[in-house]
Amino acid sequence: MNNFTFYNNTRIHFGEGQISAIASEIPQNKKVLVLYGGGSIKNNGVYEQVQTALTDHDWDEFSGIEPNPQYDTLMKAVEKINNEGFDYLLAVGGGSVIDGTKFIAAAACFKGNDPWDIVSKYAPVDTALPLGSVLTLPATGSESNGGAVITRGQDKLGFGSPLVRPAFAVLDPTTTLSLSARQSANGVVDAFVHVMEQYLTYPVNAKVQDRFAEALLLNLIEEGPKVLRTPDDLEVRANIMWSATQALNGLIGAGVPNDWTSHMIGHELTGNFGIDHARSLSIVLPAVMDVCRVEKEAKLLQYAQRIFGINEGSTEERIEQAIGSTIAFFKSMGVPTTLSEVDLDISSIEVLLNSLEAHGMTALGEHGKNDLIKARAILETAL
Ligand code: NZQ
Ligand code: ZN
């Protein structure tokens, strides 16, 4: 196992009715800005619960943070904060609202000239407004991690800082009952790929991380199709919600190599062609497994055996079956697994490679060896 330092100080309030916990989480003397997206929280009772919990607080709201949160929208919130003096942010929504709020928290305190530098030049985040989160879409893990992904035009870029990790996260599975089948499936697939990118590298004898990751994969494979069949089953929703949080709260990725190739190529698919985040991943991951099968061989065999019970056949046959089983799982979730399914052909590959190069994504993978040649092979395999 590699050396690591692990610290996650997000307090989790899990279960029905837990939105009321924000009343005591946010200090009484804070002026709170509640941030949300396109209005789903007004249709599923979440907004009312937040309103009730904040009865004794001084607060206002900012709405309209879009999926793949847009820089220009977020800067409008920064302007409101600077004009009206808010000193606590509450993100209510999915990963986009929480990520957007993290950027706003950092940008509102940014001392440099251009807050876009936070994502485009990794300008250091020295201070940030405190924030909390009420999660309504289990997927990204953003509710208890320090990462965020922001979009400006075709540029979809990330940043991370412990200063923007939410102080608390409310995870009430009943808030997820209003999700569409598409968003529910997206969430399961995104969480699944987060686990895979921290697991499917090379062995470092990190047994806790491996077996914890395998538990999350098995849960998602078991519960994922159920959420499409029985969307009102609260126990299924609860298990998915907790799995997605654990998938990217830092625990399983500590002390092990990580490979975020699928996410980095996926971000270009979203930035250039508007493909949903999770659907970009279900297209790219099987191709990464295929093209990187030599460097990932030992973990691919472990994955084949422990997740799908594949014990028979040659190494190549077992790897083929593991990739096939992964694709079958994605298909059972109704997400695409090839570029052609989202109407992209070979001409898209040049666009994607140019974007990867422009964003400096030319040394990806657990060994830093996934260059543009490898990215081309991955994208051609994904056709
Ligand atoms: O805007 P509203 O009205 O809230 O509607 C949203 C949005 O249209 C809707 N929704 C959310 N909760 C709902 C609901 N609809 C009905 N009922 C509910 N309970 O779902 C739509 C999608 O929401 P979004 O927040 O965009 O989805 P998701 O949570 O998948 O977030 C995706 C974003 O997170 C980033 C992605 O790149 C993408 O920008 N990621 C962030 C990460 C992180 N911070 O660690 C890691 C991830 O890999 C990912 O990159
Ligand atoms: Zn993701």
PDB file of C-alpha atoms in Angstrom, residues 226-357:
ATOM      1  CA  LYS A 226     -33.577  -2.244  -9.327  1.00  0.00           C
ATOM      2  CA  VAL A 227     -33.873   1.533  -9.237  1.00  0.00           C
ATOM      3  CA  LEU A 228     -35.112   1.404 -12.837  1.00  0.00           C
ATOM      4  CA  ARG A 229     -37.560  -1.435 -12.132  1.00  0.00           C
ATOM      5  CA  THR A 230     -38.842  -0.206  -8.751  1.00  0.00           C
ATOM      6  CA  PRO A 231     -38.030   3.515  -8.588  1.00  0.00           C
ATOM      7  CA  ASP A 232     -40.140   4.045  -5.454  1.00  0.00           C
ATOM      8  CA  ASP A 233     -38.185   1.538  -3.364  1.00  0.00           C
ATOM      9  CA  LEU A 234     -36.633   3.731  -0.683  1.00  0.00           C
ATOM     10  CA  GLU A 235     -34.206   1.051   0.477  1.00  0.00           C
ATOM     11  CA  VAL A 236     -32.768   0.779  -3.013  1.00  0.00           C
ATOM     12  CA  ARG A 237     -32.495   4.569  -3.170  1.00  0.00           C
ATOM     13  CA  ALA A 238     -30.762   4.635   0.230  1.00  0.00           C
ATOM     14  CA  ASN A 239     -28.187   2.022  -0.706  1.00  0.00           C
ATOM     15  CA  ILE A 240     -27.408   3.781  -3.973  1.00  0.00           C
ATOM     16  CA  MET A 241     -27.092   7.125  -2.231  1.00  0.00           C
ATOM     17  CA  TRP A 242     -24.623   5.907   0.365  1.00  0.00           C
ATOM     18  CA  SER A 243     -22.643   3.935  -2.232  1.00  0.00           C
ATOM     19  CA  ALA A 244     -22.259   7.006  -4.445  1.00  0.00           C
ATOM     20  CA  THR A 245     -21.004   9.123  -1.558  1.00  0.00           C
ATOM     21  CA  GLN A 246     -18.480   6.481  -0.502  1.00  0.00           C
ATOM     22  CA  ALA A 247     -17.342   6.046  -4.097  1.00  0.00           C
ATOM     23  CA  LEU A 248     -15.720   9.470  -4.172  1.00  0.00           C
ATOM     24  CA  ASN A 249     -15.149  10.721  -0.640  1.00  0.00           C
ATOM     25  CA  GLY A 250     -11.433   9.972  -0.791  1.00  0.00           C
ATOM     26  CA  LEU A 251     -11.407   6.738   1.179  1.00  0.00           C
ATOM     27  CA  ILE A 252     -11.039   4.073  -1.517  1.00  0.00           C
ATOM     28  CA  GLY A 253      -8.613   6.195  -3.546  1.00  0.00           C
ATOM     29  CA  ALA A 254      -6.183   6.784  -0.676  1.00  0.00           C
ATOM     30  CA  GLY A 255      -2.994   4.734  -0.759  1.00  0.00           C
ATOM     31  CA  VAL A 256      -3.652   3.257  -4.204  1.00  0.00           C
ATOM     32  CA  PRO A 257      -2.818   4.348  -7.764  1.00  0.00           C
ATOM     33  CA  ASN A 258      -5.658   6.140  -9.553  1.00  0.00           C
ATOM     34  CA  ASP A 259      -6.430   6.324 -13.267  1.00  0.00           C
ATOM     35  CA  TRP A 260      -8.813   9.141 -14.257  1.00  0.00           C
ATOM     36  CA  THR A 261      -8.407   8.605 -18.028  1.00  0.00           C
ATOM     37  CA  SER A 262     -12.116   7.871 -18.573  1.00  0.00           C
ATOM     38  CA  HIS A 263     -13.156  11.015 -16.736  1.00  0.00           C
ATOM     39  CA  MET A 264     -10.717  13.271 -18.555  1.00  0.00           C
ATOM     40  CA  ILE A 265     -11.718  11.968 -21.999  1.00  0.00           C
ATOM     41  CA  GLY A 266     -15.352  12.011 -20.850  1.00  0.00           C
ATOM     42  CA  HIS A 267     -15.146  15.693 -19.931  1.00  0.00           C
ATOM     43  CA  GLU A 268     -14.126  16.460 -23.528  1.00  0.00           C
ATOM     44  CA  LEU A 269     -17.129  14.499 -24.803  1.00  0.00           C
ATOM     45  CA  THR A 270     -19.404  16.590 -22.596  1.00  0.00           C
ATOM     46  CA  GLY A 271     -17.658  19.889 -23.360  1.00  0.00           C
ATOM     47  CA  ASN A 272     -17.674  19.390 -27.131  1.00  0.00           C
ATOM     48  CA  PHE A 273     -20.805  17.355 -27.753  1.00  0.00           C
ATOM     49  CA  GLY A 274     -23.042  17.818 -24.700  1.00  0.00           C
ATOM     50  CA  ILE A 275     -23.048  14.137 -23.725  1.00  0.00           C
ATOM     51  CA  ASP A 276     -24.311  13.608 -20.124  1.00  0.00           C
ATOM     52  CA  HIS A 277     -21.347  13.133 -17.772  1.00  0.00           C
ATOM     53  CA  ALA A 278     -22.198   9.517 -16.872  1.00  0.00           C
ATOM     54  CA  ARG A 279     -22.916   8.602 -20.482  1.00  0.00           C
ATOM     55  CA  SER A 280     -19.524   9.892 -21.558  1.00  0.00           C
ATOM     56  CA  LEU A 281     -18.020   7.498 -19.005  1.00  0.00           C
ATOM     57  CA  SER A 282     -20.040   4.429 -20.050  1.00  0.00           C
ATOM     58  CA  ILE A 283     -18.732   4.991 -23.573  1.00  0.00           C
ATOM     59  CA  VAL A 284     -15.073   5.500 -22.625  1.00  0.00           C
ATOM     60  CA  LEU A 285     -14.457   3.096 -19.718  1.00  0.00           C
ATOM     61  CA  PRO A 286     -14.964  -0.198 -21.643  1.00  0.00           C
ATOM     62  CA  ALA A 287     -12.525   1.069 -24.291  1.00  0.00           C
ATOM     63  CA  VAL A 288      -9.976   2.017 -21.612  1.00  0.00           C
ATOM     64  CA  MET A 289     -10.292  -1.492 -20.146  1.00  0.00           C
ATOM     65  CA  ASP A 290      -9.706  -2.941 -23.587  1.00  0.00           C
ATOM     66  CA  VAL A 291      -6.795  -0.752 -24.717  1.00  0.00           C
ATOM     67  CA  CYS A 292      -5.028  -0.727 -21.321  1.00  0.00           C
ATOM     68  CA  ARG A 293      -5.478  -4.446 -20.662  1.00  0.00           C
ATOM     69  CA  VAL A 294      -1.733  -5.154 -20.381  1.00  0.00           C
ATOM     70  CA  GLU A 295      -0.983  -2.616 -17.637  1.00  0.00           C
ATOM     71  CA  LYS A 296      -4.257  -3.463 -15.875  1.00  0.00           C
ATOM     72  CA  GLU A 297      -4.043  -7.243 -16.323  1.00  0.00           C
ATOM     73  CA  ALA A 298      -3.737  -8.293 -12.671  1.00  0.00           C
ATOM     74  CA  LYS A 299      -6.569  -6.040 -11.513  1.00  0.00           C
ATOM     75  CA  LEU A 300      -8.747  -6.985 -14.498  1.00  0.00           C
ATOM     76  CA  LEU A 301      -8.432 -10.639 -13.495  1.00  0.00           C
ATOM     77  CA  GLN A 302      -9.215  -9.798  -9.851  1.00  0.00           C
ATOM     78  CA  TYR A 303     -12.236  -7.748 -10.985  1.00  0.00           C
ATOM     79  CA  ALA A 304     -13.392 -10.588 -13.250  1.00  0.00           C
ATOM     80  CA  GLN A 305     -13.180 -13.104 -10.445  1.00  0.00           C
ATOM     81  CA  ARG A 306     -14.510 -11.133  -7.488  1.00  0.00           C
ATOM     82  CA  ILE A 307     -17.219  -9.089  -9.210  1.00  0.00           C
ATOM     83  CA  PHE A 308     -18.501 -11.444 -11.895  1.00  0.00           C
ATOM     84  CA  GLY A 309     -17.272 -14.854 -10.690  1.00  0.00           C
ATOM     85  CA  ILE A 310     -15.252 -15.398 -13.865  1.00  0.00           C
ATOM     86  CA  ASN A 311     -12.706 -18.115 -13.047  1.00  0.00           C
ATOM     87  CA  GLU A 312     -12.443 -20.190 -16.221  1.00  0.00           C
ATOM     88  CA  GLY A 313     -10.489 -19.635 -19.413  1.00  0.00           C
ATOM     89  CA  SER A 314      -7.244 -18.048 -20.481  1.00  0.00           C
ATOM     90  CA  THR A 315      -6.173 -14.624 -19.264  1.00  0.00           C
ATOM     91  CA  GLU A 316      -7.390 -13.061 -22.507  1.00  0.00           C
ATOM     92  CA  GLU A 317     -10.723 -14.845 -22.312  1.00  0.00           C
ATOM     93  CA  ARG A 318     -11.328 -13.788 -18.712  1.00  0.00           C
ATOM     94  CA  ILE A 319     -10.487 -10.161 -19.534  1.00  0.00           C
ATOM     95  CA  GLU A 320     -12.814 -10.254 -22.546  1.00  0.00           C
ATOM     96  CA  GLN A 321     -15.592 -11.602 -20.342  1.00  0.00           C
ATOM     97  CA  ALA A 322     -14.969  -8.931 -17.695  1.00  0.00           C
ATOM     98  CA  ILE A 323     -15.230  -6.172 -20.301  1.00  0.00           C
ATOM     99  CA  GLY A 324     -18.338  -7.834 -21.742  1.00  0.00           C
ATOM    100  CA  SER A 325     -19.949  -8.068 -18.291  1.00  0.00           C
ATOM    101  CA  THR A 326     -19.210  -4.386 -17.638  1.00  0.00           C
ATOM    102  CA  ILE A 327     -20.827  -3.435 -20.943  1.00  0.00           C
ATOM    103  CA  ALA A 328     -23.821  -5.662 -20.126  1.00  0.00           C
ATOM    104  CA  PHE A 329     -24.229  -3.875 -16.775  1.00  0.00           C
ATOM    105  CA  PHE A 330     -24.130  -0.477 -18.486  1.00  0.00           C
ATOM    106  CA  LYS A 331     -26.679  -1.669 -21.054  1.00  0.00           C
ATOM    107  CA  SER A 332     -28.940  -2.857 -18.232  1.00  0.00           C
ATOM    108  CA  MET A 333     -28.825   0.737 -16.956  1.00  0.00           C
ATOM    109  CA  GLY A 334     -29.868   2.012 -20.386  1.00  0.00           C
ATOM    110  CA  VAL A 335     -26.713   4.031 -21.045  1.00  0.00           C
ATOM    111  CA  PRO A 336     -24.705   4.013 -24.298  1.00  0.00           C
ATOM    112  CA  THR A 337     -21.425   2.117 -24.553  1.00  0.00           C
ATOM    113  CA  THR A 338     -20.225   3.341 -27.957  1.00  0.00           C
ATOM    114  CA  LEU A 339     -19.763   6.701 -29.671  1.00  0.00           C
ATOM    115  CA  SER A 340     -22.063   5.644 -32.497  1.00  0.00           C
ATOM    116  CA  GLU A 341     -24.949   5.299 -30.036  1.00  0.00           C
ATOM    117  CA  VAL A 342     -24.688   9.039 -29.380  1.00  0.00           C
ATOM    118  CA  ASP A 343     -24.384   9.765 -33.117  1.00  0.00           C
ATOM    119  CA  LEU A 344     -20.654  10.440 -33.107  1.00  0.00           C
ATOM    120  CA  ASP A 345     -18.361   9.007 -35.775  1.00  0.00           C
ATOM    121  CA  ILE A 346     -14.648   8.985 -36.515  1.00  0.00           C
ATOM    122  CA  SER A 347     -14.654  12.714 -37.320  1.00  0.00           C
ATOM    123  CA  SER A 348     -15.317  13.484 -33.633  1.00  0.00           C
ATOM    124  CA  ILE A 349     -12.024  11.911 -32.593  1.00  0.00           C
ATOM    125  CA  GLU A 350      -9.852  14.727 -33.962  1.00  0.00           C
ATOM    126  CA  VAL A 351     -11.961  17.282 -32.082  1.00  0.00           C
ATOM    127  CA  LEU A 352     -11.616  15.341 -28.845  1.00  0.00           C
ATOM    128  CA  LEU A 353      -7.861  14.854 -29.232  1.00  0.00           C
ATOM    129  CA  ASN A 354      -7.377  18.581 -29.914  1.00  0.00           C
ATOM    130  CA  SER A 355      -9.306  19.411 -26.737  1.00  0.00           C
ATOM    131  CA  LEU A 356      -7.312  16.931 -24.674  1.00  0.00           C
ATOM    132  CA  GLU A 357      -4.116  18.530 -25.958  1.00  0.00           C
TER     133      GLU A 357
END
